[in-house]
Structure formats: structure tokens, C-alpha cells
Amino acid sequence: GAVVSQHPSWVICKSGTSVKIECRSLDFQATTMFWYRQFPKQSLMLMATSNEGSKATYEQGVEKDKFLINHASLTLSTLTVTSAHPEDSSFYICSASQPARWSYEQYFGPGTRLTVT
Amino acid sequence: DQQVKQNSPSLSVQEGRISILNCDYTNSMFDYFLWYKKYPAEGPTFLISISSIKDKNEDGRFTVFLNKSAKHLSLHIVPSQPGDSAVYFCAASAKGFQKLVFGTGTRLLVSP
């Protein structure tokens, strides 16, 4: 149980275009989903927290107009990188949780490698 | 300001021996701690967690110890296996907050 999928697993896009990444909880209802970013050999940096049906809460320094997060259902959250630039190239990982069931545990997707050329 | 620190970037251990990964934190509001294992280009996998009301939690080969007074936790893997080779992250959460704060990770290499 507690399987989270991400799509696509990797994407290459041109500078100035937008990219959408999907995160799905496959066998549970995720009341909360999180989006992280990881640079090579660095830790996971939380970008935003989204609760189903509510606006996402962004961490300090994360541009909410650039990284659009939608959590429209209990099994799906999307991250859209708008007007992508090469510095947005990174490994993006989502996680999902169900606090009432698992306390603070989060279950992670496999990640999406974004390369902006 | 790194609230969760893993001071050893790497650790090498022989198969069958004990691996001890350490983690220190600074925020006294943290009351729940987790360990994750991560392979390259994959998402982290949850291993084990511990609440601040406990000082030890065990699950098979994995044991987490928590020393609240020292703001220190450790993950013991025994016996270590080559398949344990990965990057290990500790993470912490404060009561009432859903988000996790991750450490910088320790790369464990278990050699046959």
C-alpha cells in the first residue's frame, strides 16, 4: 500500500514553455500532498504543501506564480512550471500523506527529472 | 539555517556489520522523526519513524534511537547488506505542522 506515482518521469522542454507534472496516490486518499525539489547531491527542499480543495501553501522564496500547484482531488495533484528557464532544471518529487492514518509519514513518488534547454 | 543536520556525508561498512547513521536537530519543537532511504533518480522510501515520547523504535534490521536531551537521533542497520547501499535522509516534524524538514543525507556503501 501507499503507492504514489508521478508522470512524466523525465521531460525536456524549451526555455519559455510550461510543463505540467502529475502526482497521484494510487491506493489511498491523500488529504495532503507536498512538492519538493532536489538539486544534485543536496537535500530535498520543500516547495509547497497542498491540501485537497484548498490553495497551496508555498515555502519562502518559492514563486507561486511560477510554480502553479493544483490539488483538485484526493488522489491527484499537479505542479505546473510556467515559462520554464534553464535554472528550473531539477529533480521534482511529490509526496502524499493521510495524517489521520499515518501521523507524519509521507510517501513519495519516483520523481520527475526536468531539463530546460 | 539547517535545522536538521547529518554531519557525515558518507559511510562505508562491510556486509554483515552494523551501520550507524547519525542525525542532529536544533529545533526543540520537533516531536516526530523519520528515516528515508533514497536511490538515485528515485523518490525516498519511508523506513522507520519515532515519536518524541519514545527513545527507541525497532523494525526488523532497522532501529532508531532518539536522545532528546542531546537533540540527536541515530539509525542502526544490522546486519548491513549490499542492498542497503543508498542515501539515507533523516527528517523531522513539529507538532501541528504537516511538513517535514530533511537533513542533508548520508551516502551508505555496504561492501560485500
mmCIF file of C-alpha atoms in Angstrom:
data_model
loop_
_atom_site.group_PDB
_atom_site.id
_atom_site.type_symbol
_atom_site.label_atom_id
_atom_site.label_comp_id
_atom_site.label_asym_id
_atom_site.label_seq_id
_atom_site.Cartn_x
_atom_site.Cartn_y
_atom_site.Cartn_z
ATOM 1 C CA GLY A 1 0.000 0.000 0.000
ATOM 2 C CA ALA A 2 0.859 3.722 -0.001
ATOM 3 C CA VAL A 3 1.950 3.928 -3.631
ATOM 4 C CA VAL A 4 2.494 7.305 -5.237
ATOM 5 C CA SER A 5 3.122 7.752 -8.936
ATOM 6 C CA GLN A 6 4.468 10.684 -10.912
ATOM 7 C CA HIS A 7 4.202 11.470 -14.568
ATOM 8 C CA PRO A 8 6.252 12.072 -16.570
ATOM 9 C CA SER A 9 9.403 10.536 -15.121
ATOM 10 C CA TRP A 10 11.515 12.864 -17.228
ATOM 11 C CA VAL A 11 10.819 15.772 -19.516
ATOM 12 C CA ILE A 12 12.880 18.071 -21.695
ATOM 13 C CA CYS A 13 11.379 21.394 -22.695
ATOM 14 C CA LYS A 14 12.472 24.602 -24.328
ATOM 15 C CA SER A 15 13.002 27.776 -22.392
ATOM 16 C CA GLY A 16 9.800 29.796 -22.117
ATOM 17 C CA THR A 17 7.407 26.887 -22.310
ATOM 18 C CA SER A 18 5.323 25.413 -19.486
ATOM 19 C CA VAL A 19 5.490 21.903 -18.118
ATOM 20 C CA LYS A 20 2.924 20.029 -16.054
ATOM 21 C CA ILE A 21 3.864 17.239 -13.674
ATOM 22 C CA GLU A 22 1.222 14.946 -12.206
ATOM 23 C CA CYS A 23 1.312 13.235 -8.838
ATOM 24 C CA ARG A 24 -1.171 10.508 -7.995
ATOM 25 C CA SER A 25 -1.808 8.448 -4.886
ATOM 26 C CA LEU A 26 -2.789 5.056 -6.255
ATOM 27 C CA ASP A 27 -4.153 3.144 -3.294
ATOM 28 C CA PHE A 28 -5.119 5.748 -0.736
ATOM 29 C CA GLN A 29 -6.724 9.139 -0.496
ATOM 30 C CA ALA A 30 -4.144 11.824 0.075
ATOM 31 C CA THR A 31 -5.580 14.688 2.026
ATOM 32 C CA THR A 32 -2.245 16.448 1.774
ATOM 33 C CA MET A 33 0.367 16.467 -0.960
ATOM 34 C CA PHE A 34 3.790 18.048 -0.969
ATOM 35 C CA TRP A 35 6.118 19.136 -3.733
ATOM 36 C CA TYR A 36 9.877 19.040 -3.320
ATOM 37 C CA ARG A 37 12.827 19.941 -5.409
ATOM 38 C CA GLN A 38 16.227 18.306 -5.200
ATOM 39 C CA PHE A 39 19.448 19.598 -6.685
ATOM 40 C CA PRO A 40 22.322 17.181 -7.279
ATOM 41 C CA LYS A 41 23.854 15.891 -4.046
ATOM 42 C CA GLN A 42 21.620 18.115 -1.963
ATOM 43 C CA SER A 43 18.714 17.588 0.348
ATOM 44 C CA LEU A 44 15.056 17.716 -0.548
ATOM 45 C CA MET A 45 13.732 21.254 -0.393
ATOM 46 C CA LEU A 46 10.032 21.647 0.246
ATOM 47 C CA MET A 47 8.405 23.925 -2.280
ATOM 48 C CA ALA A 48 4.771 23.835 -1.232
ATOM 49 C CA THR A 49 2.098 21.989 0.681
ATOM 50 C CA SER A 50 -1.319 21.452 -0.802
ATOM 51 C CA ASN A 51 -4.481 20.261 0.859
ATOM 52 C CA GLU A 52 -7.272 18.918 -1.298
ATOM 53 C CA GLY A 53 -9.651 21.666 -2.319
ATOM 54 C CA SER A 54 -7.504 24.453 -0.855
ATOM 55 C CA LYS A 55 -4.870 26.780 -2.194
ATOM 56 C CA ALA A 56 -1.325 25.577 -1.815
ATOM 57 C CA THR A 57 0.935 26.984 0.877
ATOM 58 C CA TYR A 58 4.292 27.941 -0.591
ATOM 59 C CA GLU A 59 7.597 27.986 1.230
ATOM 60 C CA GLN A 60 9.528 31.208 1.491
ATOM 61 C CA GLY A 61 11.364 32.029 -1.686
ATOM 62 C CA VAL A 62 9.190 29.873 -3.955
ATOM 63 C CA GLU A 63 7.396 31.868 -6.637
ATOM 64 C CA LYS A 64 3.760 30.871 -6.563
ATOM 65 C CA ASP A 65 3.102 32.374 -9.985
ATOM 66 C CA LYS A 66 5.873 30.317 -11.488
ATOM 67 C CA PHE A 67 5.132 27.017 -9.790
ATOM 68 C CA LEU A 68 1.380 26.511 -10.015
ATOM 69 C CA ILE A 69 0.006 23.763 -7.818
ATOM 70 C CA ASN A 70 -3.448 22.277 -8.085
ATOM 71 C CA HIS A 71 -4.850 19.611 -5.755
ATOM 72 C CA ALA A 72 -8.279 19.108 -7.217
ATOM 73 C CA SER A 73 -8.972 15.633 -5.889
ATOM 74 C CA LEU A 74 -7.870 13.321 -3.102
ATOM 75 C CA THR A 75 -5.709 11.331 -5.497
ATOM 76 C CA LEU A 76 -4.226 13.928 -7.842
ATOM 77 C CA SER A 77 -2.029 16.986 -7.529
ATOM 78 C CA THR A 78 -0.310 18.794 -10.366
ATOM 79 C CA LEU A 79 2.691 21.089 -10.491
ATOM 80 C CA THR A 80 2.990 23.373 -13.500
ATOM 81 C CA VAL A 81 6.297 25.093 -14.104
ATOM 82 C CA THR A 82 5.367 28.155 -16.106
ATOM 83 C CA SER A 83 7.730 29.915 -18.501
ATOM 84 C CA ALA A 84 10.479 27.476 -17.632
ATOM 85 C CA HIS A 85 14.102 28.581 -17.694
ATOM 86 C CA PRO A 86 17.306 26.535 -17.525
ATOM 87 C CA GLU A 87 17.679 27.320 -13.816
ATOM 88 C CA ASP A 88 14.392 25.465 -13.249
ATOM 89 C CA SER A 89 16.085 22.250 -14.351
ATOM 90 C CA SER A 90 15.945 19.942 -11.375
ATOM 91 C CA PHE A 91 14.506 16.768 -9.912
ATOM 92 C CA TYR A 92 10.957 17.357 -8.697
ATOM 93 C CA ILE A 93 9.426 14.921 -6.233
ATOM 94 C CA CYS A 94 5.938 14.815 -4.815
ATOM 95 C CA SER A 95 4.750 13.108 -1.683
ATOM 96 C CA ALA A 96 1.371 12.325 -0.246
ATOM 97 C CA SER A 97 0.087 11.795 3.230
ATOM 98 C CA GLN A 98 -3.023 10.982 5.139
ATOM 99 C CA PRO A 99 -2.322 12.447 8.584
ATOM 100 C CA ALA A 100 -5.338 10.828 10.218
ATOM 101 C CA ARG A 101 -3.965 7.440 9.272
ATOM 102 C CA TRP A 102 -0.182 7.730 9.314
ATOM 103 C CA SER A 103 0.627 10.678 11.510
ATOM 104 C CA TYR A 104 3.528 12.463 9.833
ATOM 105 C CA GLU A 105 4.647 9.820 7.340
ATOM 106 C CA GLN A 106 4.813 10.935 3.755
ATOM 107 C CA TYR A 107 5.010 8.567 0.811
ATOM 108 C CA PHE A 108 6.977 9.743 -2.159
ATOM 109 C CA GLY A 109 6.598 9.431 -5.879
ATOM 110 C CA PRO A 110 9.534 8.360 -8.037
ATOM 111 C CA GLY A 111 10.327 11.906 -9.101
ATOM 112 C CA THR A 112 10.418 13.829 -12.371
ATOM 113 C CA ARG A 113 13.641 14.984 -13.967
ATOM 114 C CA LEU A 114 13.044 18.324 -15.719
ATOM 115 C CA THR A 115 15.609 19.658 -18.154
ATOM 116 C CA VAL A 116 15.032 23.070 -19.681
ATOM 117 C CA THR A 117 17.126 23.847 -22.752
ATOM 118 C CA ASP B 1 19.657 27.714 8.742
ATOM 119 C CA GLN B 2 19.891 23.926 8.628
ATOM 120 C CA GLN B 3 17.578 22.673 11.360
ATOM 121 C CA VAL B 4 18.316 19.012 10.659
ATOM 122 C CA LYS B 5 21.895 18.018 10.062
ATOM 123 C CA GLN B 6 23.610 14.854 9.010
ATOM 124 C CA ASN B 7 27.265 15.606 9.514
ATOM 125 C CA SER B 8 28.621 12.535 7.780
ATOM 126 C CA PRO B 9 28.138 12.816 4.032
ATOM 127 C CA SER B 10 29.222 9.220 3.533
ATOM 128 C CA LEU B 11 29.742 5.962 5.401
ATOM 129 C CA SER B 12 31.341 2.704 4.289
ATOM 130 C CA VAL B 13 30.584 -0.559 6.054
ATOM 131 C CA GLN B 14 31.294 -4.199 5.376
ATOM 132 C CA GLU B 15 28.458 -6.596 4.765
ATOM 133 C CA GLY B 16 27.194 -8.170 7.970
ATOM 134 C CA ARG B 17 28.453 -5.375 10.216
ATOM 135 C CA ILE B 18 26.415 -2.617 11.829
ATOM 136 C CA SER B 19 25.764 0.674 10.064
ATOM 137 C CA ILE B 20 25.123 3.670 12.286
ATOM 138 C CA LEU B 21 23.802 6.834 10.692
ATOM 139 C CA ASN B 22 23.538 9.954 12.784
ATOM 140 C CA CYS B 23 21.312 12.998 12.707
ATOM 141 C CA ASP B 24 21.212 16.145 14.834
ATOM 142 C CA TYR B 25 18.496 18.741 15.069
ATOM 143 C CA THR B 26 18.243 22.197 16.547
ATOM 144 C CA ASN B 27 14.520 22.900 16.750
ATOM 145 C CA SER B 28 13.130 21.812 20.119
ATOM 146 C CA MET B 29 9.622 21.896 18.650
ATOM 147 C CA PHE B 30 10.322 18.793 16.569
ATOM 148 C CA ASP B 31 8.474 15.846 18.033
ATOM 149 C CA TYR B 32 8.410 13.257 15.273
ATOM 150 C CA PHE B 33 11.346 11.901 13.346
ATOM 151 C CA LEU B 34 11.613 9.725 10.269
ATOM 152 C CA TRP B 35 14.272 7.997 8.219
ATOM 153 C CA TYR B 36 14.062 7.637 4.472
ATOM 154 C CA LYS B 37 16.207 5.709 2.021
ATOM 155 C CA LYS B 38 16.785 7.065 -1.450
ATOM 156 C CA TYR B 39 18.306 5.651 -4.605
ATOM 157 C CA PRO B 40 19.476 7.977 -7.411
ATOM 158 C CA ALA B 41 16.695 9.325 -9.621
ATOM 159 C CA GLU B 42 14.030 7.816 -7.378
ATOM 160 C CA GLY B 43 11.803 9.156 -4.648
ATOM 161 C CA PRO B 44 12.645 8.471 -0.997
ATOM 162 C CA THR B 45 11.276 5.337 0.619
ATOM 163 C CA PHE B 46 9.993 5.501 4.184
ATOM 164 C CA LEU B 47 11.963 3.251 6.546
ATOM 165 C CA ILE B 48 11.120 3.893 10.153
ATOM 166 C CA SER B 49 9.900 6.646 12.437
ATOM 167 C CA ILE B 50 9.898 7.562 16.091
ATOM 168 C CA SER B 51 7.821 9.836 18.235
ATOM 169 C CA SER B 52 9.446 12.036 20.858
ATOM 170 C CA ILE B 53 7.664 10.115 23.600
ATOM 171 C CA LYS B 54 9.882 7.138 22.823
ATOM 172 C CA ASP B 55 13.627 6.688 22.817
ATOM 173 C CA LYS B 56 13.786 3.592 20.629
ATOM 174 C CA ASN B 57 11.833 2.024 17.824
ATOM 175 C CA GLU B 58 12.715 -1.211 16.106
ATOM 176 C CA ASP B 59 11.594 -2.744 12.829
ATOM 177 C CA GLY B 60 13.479 -5.792 11.670
ATOM 178 C CA ARG B 61 17.072 -4.860 10.897
ATOM 179 C CA PHE B 62 16.387 -1.174 11.482
ATOM 180 C CA THR B 63 16.400 0.531 14.868
ATOM 181 C CA VAL B 64 16.099 4.236 15.505
ATOM 182 C CA PHE B 65 17.314 5.765 18.748
ATOM 183 C CA LEU B 66 16.297 9.200 19.959
ATOM 184 C CA ASN B 67 18.169 11.247 22.554
ATOM 185 C CA LYS B 68 16.002 14.295 23.153
ATOM 186 C CA SER B 69 18.347 15.995 25.580
ATOM 187 C CA ALA B 70 21.128 15.876 23.010
ATOM 188 C CA LYS B 71 18.749 16.549 20.105
ATOM 189 C CA HIS B 72 20.244 13.557 18.381
ATOM 190 C CA LEU B 73 18.908 10.504 16.654
ATOM 191 C CA SER B 74 20.559 7.581 15.000
ATOM 192 C CA LEU B 75 19.598 4.770 12.672
ATOM 193 C CA HIS B 76 21.178 1.381 13.222
ATOM 194 C CA ILE B 77 21.112 -1.212 10.476
ATOM 195 C CA VAL B 78 22.235 -4.662 11.487
ATOM 196 C CA PRO B 79 23.315 -6.732 9.749
ATOM 197 C CA SER B 80 24.104 -4.445 6.849
ATOM 198 C CA GLN B 81 23.542 -5.788 3.355
ATOM 199 C CA PRO B 82 24.835 -4.572 -0.028
ATOM 200 C CA GLY B 83 21.254 -3.717 -0.980
ATOM 201 C CA ASP B 84 21.242 -1.171 1.833
ATOM 202 C CA SER B 85 23.647 0.984 -0.171
ATOM 203 C CA ALA B 86 21.780 4.240 -0.791
ATOM 204 C CA VAL B 87 21.444 7.758 0.549
ATOM 205 C CA TYR B 88 19.686 7.982 3.894
ATOM 206 C CA PHE B 89 17.808 11.092 4.957
ATOM 207 C CA CYS B 90 16.512 11.849 8.383
ATOM 208 C CA ALA B 91 13.524 14.149 8.628
ATOM 209 C CA ALA B 92 11.704 15.893 11.429
ATOM 210 C CA SER B 93 8.306 17.376 12.008
ATOM 211 C CA ALA B 94 6.883 19.675 14.649
ATOM 212 C CA LYS B 95 3.550 19.027 16.308
ATOM 213 C CA GLY B 96 0.738 20.667 14.405
ATOM 214 C CA PHE B 97 2.812 21.023 11.244
ATOM 215 C CA GLN B 98 2.477 18.511 8.465
ATOM 216 C CA LYS B 99 5.651 19.370 6.644
ATOM 217 C CA LEU B 100 8.943 17.553 7.084
ATOM 218 C CA VAL B 101 12.351 19.134 7.361
ATOM 219 C CA PHE B 102 15.009 16.946 5.792
ATOM 220 C CA GLY B 103 18.649 16.539 6.646
ATOM 221 C CA THR B 104 21.374 16.693 4.041
ATOM 222 C CA GLY B 105 21.675 12.934 3.679
ATOM 223 C CA THR B 106 24.359 10.304 4.283
ATOM 224 C CA ARG B 107 25.502 8.044 1.490
ATOM 225 C CA LEU B 108 25.895 4.497 2.811
ATOM 226 C CA LEU B 109 28.010 1.995 0.936
ATOM 227 C CA VAL B 110 27.890 -1.604 2.094
ATOM 228 C CA SER B 111 30.605 -3.695 0.518
ATOM 229 C CA PRO B 112 30.469 -7.493 0.216
#
